Coordinates of C-alpha atoms and ligand atoms in Angstrom, one line a residue:
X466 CA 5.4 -34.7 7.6
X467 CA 7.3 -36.0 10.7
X468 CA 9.3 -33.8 12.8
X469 CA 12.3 -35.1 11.2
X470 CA 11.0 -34.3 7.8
X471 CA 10.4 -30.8 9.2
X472 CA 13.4 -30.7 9.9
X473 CA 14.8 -31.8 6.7
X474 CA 12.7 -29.5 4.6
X475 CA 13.8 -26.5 6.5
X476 CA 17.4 -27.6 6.5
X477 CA 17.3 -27.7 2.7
X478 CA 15.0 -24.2 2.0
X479 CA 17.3 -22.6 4.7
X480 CA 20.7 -23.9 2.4
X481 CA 18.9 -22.6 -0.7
X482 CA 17.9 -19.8 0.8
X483 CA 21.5 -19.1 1.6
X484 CA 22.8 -19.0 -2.1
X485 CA 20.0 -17.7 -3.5
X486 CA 18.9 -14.9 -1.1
X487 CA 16.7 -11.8 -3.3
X488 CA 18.7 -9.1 -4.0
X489 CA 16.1 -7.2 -2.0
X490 CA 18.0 -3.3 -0.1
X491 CA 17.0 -4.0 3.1
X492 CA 17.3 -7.7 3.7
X493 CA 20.6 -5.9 5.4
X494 CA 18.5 -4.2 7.9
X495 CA 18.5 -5.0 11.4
X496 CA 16.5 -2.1 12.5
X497 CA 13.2 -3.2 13.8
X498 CA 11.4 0.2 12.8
X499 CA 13.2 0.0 9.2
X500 CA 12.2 -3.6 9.0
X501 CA 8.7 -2.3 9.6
X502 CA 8.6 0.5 7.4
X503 CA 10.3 -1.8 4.6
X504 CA 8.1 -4.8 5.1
X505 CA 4.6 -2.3 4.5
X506 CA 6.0 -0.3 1.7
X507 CA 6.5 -3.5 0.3
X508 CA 2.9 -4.4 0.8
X509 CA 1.2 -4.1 -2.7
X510 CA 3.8 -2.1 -3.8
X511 CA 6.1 -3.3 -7.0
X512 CA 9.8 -4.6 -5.7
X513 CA 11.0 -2.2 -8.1
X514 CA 8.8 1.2 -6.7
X515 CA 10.2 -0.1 -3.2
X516 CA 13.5 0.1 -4.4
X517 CA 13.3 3.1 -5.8
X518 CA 10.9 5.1 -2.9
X519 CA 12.5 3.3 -0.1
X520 CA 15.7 5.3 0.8
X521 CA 14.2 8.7 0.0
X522 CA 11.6 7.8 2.2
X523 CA 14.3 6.6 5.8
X524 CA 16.7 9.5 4.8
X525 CA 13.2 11.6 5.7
X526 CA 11.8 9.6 8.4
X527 CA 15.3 7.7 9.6
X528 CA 13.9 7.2 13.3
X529 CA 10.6 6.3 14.8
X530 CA 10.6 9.5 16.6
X531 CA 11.0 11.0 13.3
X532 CA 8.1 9.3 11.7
X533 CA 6.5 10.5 15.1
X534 CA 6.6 13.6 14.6
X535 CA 6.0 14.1 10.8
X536 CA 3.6 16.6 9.6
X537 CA 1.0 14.3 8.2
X538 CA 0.4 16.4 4.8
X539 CA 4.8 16.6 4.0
X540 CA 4.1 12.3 5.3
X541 CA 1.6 11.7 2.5
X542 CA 3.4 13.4 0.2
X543 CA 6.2 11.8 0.8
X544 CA 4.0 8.5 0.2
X545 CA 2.5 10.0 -3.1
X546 CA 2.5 7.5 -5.8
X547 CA 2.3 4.7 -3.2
X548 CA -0.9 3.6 -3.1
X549 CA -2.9 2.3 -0.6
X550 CA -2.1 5.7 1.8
X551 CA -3.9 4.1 4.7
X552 CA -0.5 2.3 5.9
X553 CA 1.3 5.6 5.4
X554 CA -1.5 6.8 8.3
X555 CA -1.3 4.0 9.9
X556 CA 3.0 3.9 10.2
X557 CA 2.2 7.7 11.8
X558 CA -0.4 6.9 14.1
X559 CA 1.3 3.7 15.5
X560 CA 4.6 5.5 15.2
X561 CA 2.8 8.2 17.5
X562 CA 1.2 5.3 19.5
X563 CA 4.5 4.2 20.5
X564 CA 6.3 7.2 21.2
X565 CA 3.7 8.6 23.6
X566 CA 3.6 5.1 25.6
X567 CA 7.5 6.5 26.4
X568 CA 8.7 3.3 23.6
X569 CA 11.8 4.1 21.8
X570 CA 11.3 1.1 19.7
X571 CA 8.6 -1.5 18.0
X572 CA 7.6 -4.0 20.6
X573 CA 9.4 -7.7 19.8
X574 CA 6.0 -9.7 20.4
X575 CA 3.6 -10.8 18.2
X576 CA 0.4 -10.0 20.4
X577 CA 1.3 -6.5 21.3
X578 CA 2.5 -5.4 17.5
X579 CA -0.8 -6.4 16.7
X580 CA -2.5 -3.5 18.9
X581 CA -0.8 -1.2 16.8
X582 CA -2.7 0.3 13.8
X583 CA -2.2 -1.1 10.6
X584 CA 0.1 -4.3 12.2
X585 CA -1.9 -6.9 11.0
X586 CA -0.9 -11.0 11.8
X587 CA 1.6 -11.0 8.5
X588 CA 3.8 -7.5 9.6
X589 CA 3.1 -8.7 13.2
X590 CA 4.4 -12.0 12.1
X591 CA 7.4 -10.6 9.9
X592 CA 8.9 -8.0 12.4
X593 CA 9.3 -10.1 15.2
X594 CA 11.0 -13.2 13.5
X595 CA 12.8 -10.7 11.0
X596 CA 14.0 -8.2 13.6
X597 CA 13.6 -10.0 16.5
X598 CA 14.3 -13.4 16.3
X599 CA 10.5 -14.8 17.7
X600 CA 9.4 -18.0 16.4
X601 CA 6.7 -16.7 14.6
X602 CA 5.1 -17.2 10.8
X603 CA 4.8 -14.8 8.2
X604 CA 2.5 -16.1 5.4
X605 CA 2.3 -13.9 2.6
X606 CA 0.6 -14.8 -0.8
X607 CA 3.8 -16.6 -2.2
X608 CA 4.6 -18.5 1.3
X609 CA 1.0 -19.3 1.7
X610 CA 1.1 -21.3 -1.9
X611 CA 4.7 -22.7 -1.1
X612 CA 3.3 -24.1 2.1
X613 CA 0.0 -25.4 0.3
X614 CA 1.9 -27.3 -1.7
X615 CA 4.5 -28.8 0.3
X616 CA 1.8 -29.7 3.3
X617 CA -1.1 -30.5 -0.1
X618 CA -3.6 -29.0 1.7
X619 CA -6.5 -29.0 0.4
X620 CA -8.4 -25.6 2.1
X621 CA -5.5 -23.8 3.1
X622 CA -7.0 -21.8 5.9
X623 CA -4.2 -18.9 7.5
X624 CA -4.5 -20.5 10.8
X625 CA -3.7 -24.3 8.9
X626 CA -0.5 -22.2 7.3
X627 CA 0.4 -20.4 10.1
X628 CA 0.5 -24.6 11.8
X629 CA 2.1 -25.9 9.2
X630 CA 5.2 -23.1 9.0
X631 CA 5.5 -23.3 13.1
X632 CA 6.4 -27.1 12.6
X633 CA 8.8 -25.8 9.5
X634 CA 10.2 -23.4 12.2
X635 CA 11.2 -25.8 14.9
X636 CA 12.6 -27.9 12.4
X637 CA 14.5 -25.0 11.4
X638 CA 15.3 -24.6 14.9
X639 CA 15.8 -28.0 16.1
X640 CA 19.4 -28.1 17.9
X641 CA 19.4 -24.0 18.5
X642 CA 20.4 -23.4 21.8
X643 CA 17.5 -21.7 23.8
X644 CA 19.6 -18.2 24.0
X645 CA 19.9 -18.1 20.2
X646 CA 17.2 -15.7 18.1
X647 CA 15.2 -18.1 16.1
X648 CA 15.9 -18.9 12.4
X649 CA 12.0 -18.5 12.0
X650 CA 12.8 -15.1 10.2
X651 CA 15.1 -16.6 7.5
X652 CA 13.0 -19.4 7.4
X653 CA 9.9 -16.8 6.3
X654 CA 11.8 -15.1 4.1
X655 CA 13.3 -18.4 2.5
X656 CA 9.2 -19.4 1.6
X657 CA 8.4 -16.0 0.5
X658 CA 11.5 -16.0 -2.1
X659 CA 10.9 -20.0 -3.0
X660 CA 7.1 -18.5 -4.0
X661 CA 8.2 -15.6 -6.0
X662 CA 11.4 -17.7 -7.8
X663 CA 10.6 -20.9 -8.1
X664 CA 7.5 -22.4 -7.0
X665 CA 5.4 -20.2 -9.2
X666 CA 1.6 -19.8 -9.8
X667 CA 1.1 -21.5 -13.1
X668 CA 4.5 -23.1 -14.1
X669 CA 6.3 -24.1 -10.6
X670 CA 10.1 -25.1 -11.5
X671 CA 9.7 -28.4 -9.3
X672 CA 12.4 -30.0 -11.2
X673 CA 15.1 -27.3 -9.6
X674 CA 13.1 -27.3 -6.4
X675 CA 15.6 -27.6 -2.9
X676 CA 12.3 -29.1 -1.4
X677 CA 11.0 -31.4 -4.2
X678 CA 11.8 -34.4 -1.9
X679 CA 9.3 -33.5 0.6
X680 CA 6.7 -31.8 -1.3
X681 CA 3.5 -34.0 -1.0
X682 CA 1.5 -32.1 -3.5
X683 CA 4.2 -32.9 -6.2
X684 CA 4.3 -36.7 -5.1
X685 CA 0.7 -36.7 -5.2
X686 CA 0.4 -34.7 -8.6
X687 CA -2.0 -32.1 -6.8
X688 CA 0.7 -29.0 -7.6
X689 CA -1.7 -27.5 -10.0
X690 CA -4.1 -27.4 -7.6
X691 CA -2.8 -26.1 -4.6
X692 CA -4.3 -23.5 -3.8
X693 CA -7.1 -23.7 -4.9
X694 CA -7.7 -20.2 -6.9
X695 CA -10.3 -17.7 -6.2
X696 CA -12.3 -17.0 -9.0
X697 CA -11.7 -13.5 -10.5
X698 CA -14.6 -10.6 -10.0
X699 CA -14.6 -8.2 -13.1
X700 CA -13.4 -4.9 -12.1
X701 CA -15.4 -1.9 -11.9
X702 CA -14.9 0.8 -14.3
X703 CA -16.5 4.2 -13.0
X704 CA -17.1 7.7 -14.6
X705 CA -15.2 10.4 -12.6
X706 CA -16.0 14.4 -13.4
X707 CA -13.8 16.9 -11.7
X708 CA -13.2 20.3 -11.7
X709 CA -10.3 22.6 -11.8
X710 CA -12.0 25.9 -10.7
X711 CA -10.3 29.1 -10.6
X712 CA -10.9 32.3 -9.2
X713 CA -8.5 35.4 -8.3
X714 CA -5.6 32.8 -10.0
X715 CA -6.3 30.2 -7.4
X716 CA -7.2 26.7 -7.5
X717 CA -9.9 25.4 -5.6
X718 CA -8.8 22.4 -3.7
X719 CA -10.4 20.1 -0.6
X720 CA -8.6 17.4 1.9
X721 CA -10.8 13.9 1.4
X722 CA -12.1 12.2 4.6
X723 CA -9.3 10.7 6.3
X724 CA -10.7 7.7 6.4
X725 CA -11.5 5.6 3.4
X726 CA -9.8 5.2 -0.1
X727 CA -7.0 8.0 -0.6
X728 CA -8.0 9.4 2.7
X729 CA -6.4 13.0 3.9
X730 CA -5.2 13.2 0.3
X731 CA -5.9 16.6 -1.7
X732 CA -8.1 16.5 -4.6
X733 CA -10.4 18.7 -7.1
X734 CA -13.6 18.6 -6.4
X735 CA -16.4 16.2 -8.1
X736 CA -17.8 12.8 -7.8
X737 CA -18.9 9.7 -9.6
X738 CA -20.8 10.5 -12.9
X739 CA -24.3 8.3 -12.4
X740 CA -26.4 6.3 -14.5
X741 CA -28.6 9.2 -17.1
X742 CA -25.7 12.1 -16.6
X743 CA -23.1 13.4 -18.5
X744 CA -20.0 14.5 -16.8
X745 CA -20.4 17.9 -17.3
X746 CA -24.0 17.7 -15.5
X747 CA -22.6 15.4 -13.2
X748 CA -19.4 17.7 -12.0
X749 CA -21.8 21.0 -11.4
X750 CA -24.0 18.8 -9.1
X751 CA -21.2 17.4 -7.2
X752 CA -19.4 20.7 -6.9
X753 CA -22.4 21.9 -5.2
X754 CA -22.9 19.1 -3.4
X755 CA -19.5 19.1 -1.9
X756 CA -19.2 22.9 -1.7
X757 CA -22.1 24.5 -2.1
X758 CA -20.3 26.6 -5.0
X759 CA -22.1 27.1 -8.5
X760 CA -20.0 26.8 -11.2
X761 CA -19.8 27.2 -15.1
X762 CA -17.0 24.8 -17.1
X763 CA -15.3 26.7 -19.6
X764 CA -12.9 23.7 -21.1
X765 CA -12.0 20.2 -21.3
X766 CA -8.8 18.4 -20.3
X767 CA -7.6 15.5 -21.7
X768 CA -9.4 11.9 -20.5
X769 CA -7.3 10.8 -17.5
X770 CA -7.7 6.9 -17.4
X771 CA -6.0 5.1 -14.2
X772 CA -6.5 1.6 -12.2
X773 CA -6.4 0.9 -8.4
X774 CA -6.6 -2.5 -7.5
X775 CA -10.2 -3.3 -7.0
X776 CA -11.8 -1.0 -10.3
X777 CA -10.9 1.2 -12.8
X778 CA -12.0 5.0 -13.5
X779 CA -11.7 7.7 -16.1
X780 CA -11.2 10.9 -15.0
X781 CA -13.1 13.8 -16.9
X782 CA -11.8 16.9 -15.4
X783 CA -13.2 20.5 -16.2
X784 CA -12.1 23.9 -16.3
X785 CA -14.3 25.9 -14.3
X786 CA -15.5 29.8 -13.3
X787 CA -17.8 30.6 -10.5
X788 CA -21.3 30.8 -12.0
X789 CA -23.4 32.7 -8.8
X790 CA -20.4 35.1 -7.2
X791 CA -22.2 34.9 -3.5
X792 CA -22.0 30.8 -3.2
X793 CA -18.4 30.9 -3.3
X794 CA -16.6 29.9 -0.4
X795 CA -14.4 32.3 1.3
X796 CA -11.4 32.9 -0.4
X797 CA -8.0 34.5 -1.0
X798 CA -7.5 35.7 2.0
X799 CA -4.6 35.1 4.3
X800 CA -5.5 31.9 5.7
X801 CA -6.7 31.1 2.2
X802 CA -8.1 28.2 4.3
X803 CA -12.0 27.4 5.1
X804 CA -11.5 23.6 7.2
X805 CA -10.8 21.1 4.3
X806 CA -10.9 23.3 2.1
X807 CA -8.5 25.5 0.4
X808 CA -7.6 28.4 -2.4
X809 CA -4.5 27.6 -3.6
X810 CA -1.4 29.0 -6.0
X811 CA -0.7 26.8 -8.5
X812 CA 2.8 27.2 -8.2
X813 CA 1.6 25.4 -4.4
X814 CA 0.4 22.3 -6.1
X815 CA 3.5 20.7 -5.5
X816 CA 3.4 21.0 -1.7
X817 CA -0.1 18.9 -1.3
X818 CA -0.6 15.6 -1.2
X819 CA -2.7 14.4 -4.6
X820 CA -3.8 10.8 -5.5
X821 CA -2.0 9.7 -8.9
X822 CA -5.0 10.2 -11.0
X823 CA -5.1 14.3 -10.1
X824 CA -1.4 14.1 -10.3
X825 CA -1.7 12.8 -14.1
X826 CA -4.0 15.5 -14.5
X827 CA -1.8 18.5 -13.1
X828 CA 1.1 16.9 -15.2
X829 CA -1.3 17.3 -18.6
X830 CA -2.1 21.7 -17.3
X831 CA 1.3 21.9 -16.7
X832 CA 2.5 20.4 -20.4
X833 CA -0.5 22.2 -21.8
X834 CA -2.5 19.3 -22.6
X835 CA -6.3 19.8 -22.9
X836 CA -8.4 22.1 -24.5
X837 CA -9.4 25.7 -23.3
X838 CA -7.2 26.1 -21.0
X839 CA -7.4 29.9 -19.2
X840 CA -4.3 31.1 -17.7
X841 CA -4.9 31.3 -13.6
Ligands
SF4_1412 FE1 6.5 -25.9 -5.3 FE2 7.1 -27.9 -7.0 FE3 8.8 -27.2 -5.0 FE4 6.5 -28.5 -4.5 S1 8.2 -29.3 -5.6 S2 7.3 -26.7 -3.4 S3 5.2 -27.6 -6.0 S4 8.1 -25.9 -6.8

């Protein structure tokens, strides 16, 4: 496209944009650290779950002080159900990150957002257009196939992308006078919505397209394939035994690693059932494995199936008794806490952390679902 054609094609995303703007809670914020918190919730997270977690979540946390100084346990509860908990960690530590460096707010720039933990080049790229009016891209999955199109490139690398929307930007911008923020932030937002509303994966609406005059891979007839698609991997199903041991009325919990999948999360203790083992063999091995604790299972729960992104797992999930009294860890006392590791009420469950599978496990104990189950 020429500069002029830049221009044009922003100038008519920008007007549709305008009349057909997402109805999306905090495209009203001008905050830069609610823009930031918005913008990674909204990170494989369902508009709808945004929607909904979103306000509970900044009437906790309403400042970046506050987020600061959040006790990380209430923080990733607070984030329960979210997914992906490492950009709950992440918001804290570069929340913390900021605040000690004497900042009172998110750095405007690009190259310094990026030092911050979890800011990676499309929240880098959306919070300082978005909240501060840089020049920058955000390319997202839906903008990245929007600008594929329009541009018909072929191998749409991010760096190609990230080209191609900088030219749409200072088309957007052409005529601004150098004091005003730059449009670049509706102009990323205007590709993100054309991506999600109109210029879909499989069926793109091109015939009610604002930009269907300068879209070379619909002159060219190349829309179906820009992008090119990846070719889908079969997800992983794994075998998961777990145990719910009780002693004294307590529940045996333990913290995972904080790095990692579901990391400084609470969970019962177990592991992945290998090849040869049946659950039940495979949960007493990992409960000694993990805490040197001998166990006997004295009932089943129900199956607990759930999905994460990259695989799939079904939970098998164990009532249990200590089997050899002197391997348990110390217990029930007043700390009731050895490290990572904890004796717990279970009227306390609702205070920790738990990924969504354990949670749809405490739900089926506490409706009684599942066989054998002792009182604690
Ligand atoms: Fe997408 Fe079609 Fe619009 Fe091109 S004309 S941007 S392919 S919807």
């Amino acid at each position: 496209m020429t500069d002029g054609a830049d221009q044009s094609a922003a100038a008519d995303l920008l007007k549709w944009f305008a009349s057909h703007t997402r109805d999306i809670p905090w495209r009203s914020e001008t905050d830069s650290y609610r823009i930031w918190v918005c913008e990674v919730m909204a990170q494989q997270t369902r508009i709808q779950t945004v929607r909904d977690r979103l306000p509970g979540f900044l009437t906790t946390y309403p400042t970046l002080e506050s987020l600061a100084n959040a006790d990380r346990d209430e923080l990733l509860r607070a984030w329960e159900g979210l997914g992906y908990y490492a950009r709950a960690r992440n918001l804290h530590r570069a929340a913390r990150q900021i605040v000690e460096s004497s900042g009172t707010r998110l750095p405007s720039e690009v190259a310094e957002l990026r030092l911050l933990p979890g800011i990676g080049r499309y929240t880098a790229g959306a919070v300082a257009s978005i909240a501060f009016g840089r020049p920058e891209p955000a390319v997202d999955g839906n903008a990245r196939r929007v600008l594929s199109r329009l541009f018909d490139i072929e191998r749409p690398t991010m760096a190609i992308l990230e080209d191609r929307a900088r030219e749409l930007i200072a088309g957007a911008d052409t005529g601004l006078d150098g004091d005003r923020p730059s449009r670049a932030g509706l102009l990323n937002q205007a590709l993100m919505d054309l991506g999600g509303a109109v210029c879909t994966p499989r069926s793109p609406g091109c015939d009610t397209c604002p930009i269907e005059s300068h879209c070379l891979a619909f002159e060219r007839g190349t829309v179906a394939e820009r992008p090119p698609r990846k070719p889908r991997k079969p997800i992983p199903h794994h075998d998961i035994a777990v145990a719910m041991i009780r002693l004294n009325g307590r529940l045996f919990i333990q913290r995972r690693p904080e790095e990692g999948l579901l990391g400084g999360l609470w969970e019962f203790p177990g592991g992945k059932v290998e090849p040869g083992e049946s659950p039940e063999q495979a949960v007493i091995r990992e409960v000694v494995e993990e805490t040197g604790m001998h166990i006997r299972l004295v009932g089943a729960l129900d199956l607990v199936d759930h999905a994460y992104s990259h695989f799939r797992i079904t939970l098998h999930a164990f009532h249990a008794e200590i089997e050899t009294p002197s391997t348990v860890i110390e217990l029930c006392d007043e700390s009731q806490t050895v490290g990572s590791k904890r004796w717990i009420l279970p009227e306390e469950l609702d205070a920790y952390a738990f990924p969504t599978a354990n949670r749809k496990l405490l739900a089926g104990l506490v409706s009684g679902a599942g066989a054998a189950s002792p009182e604690v």
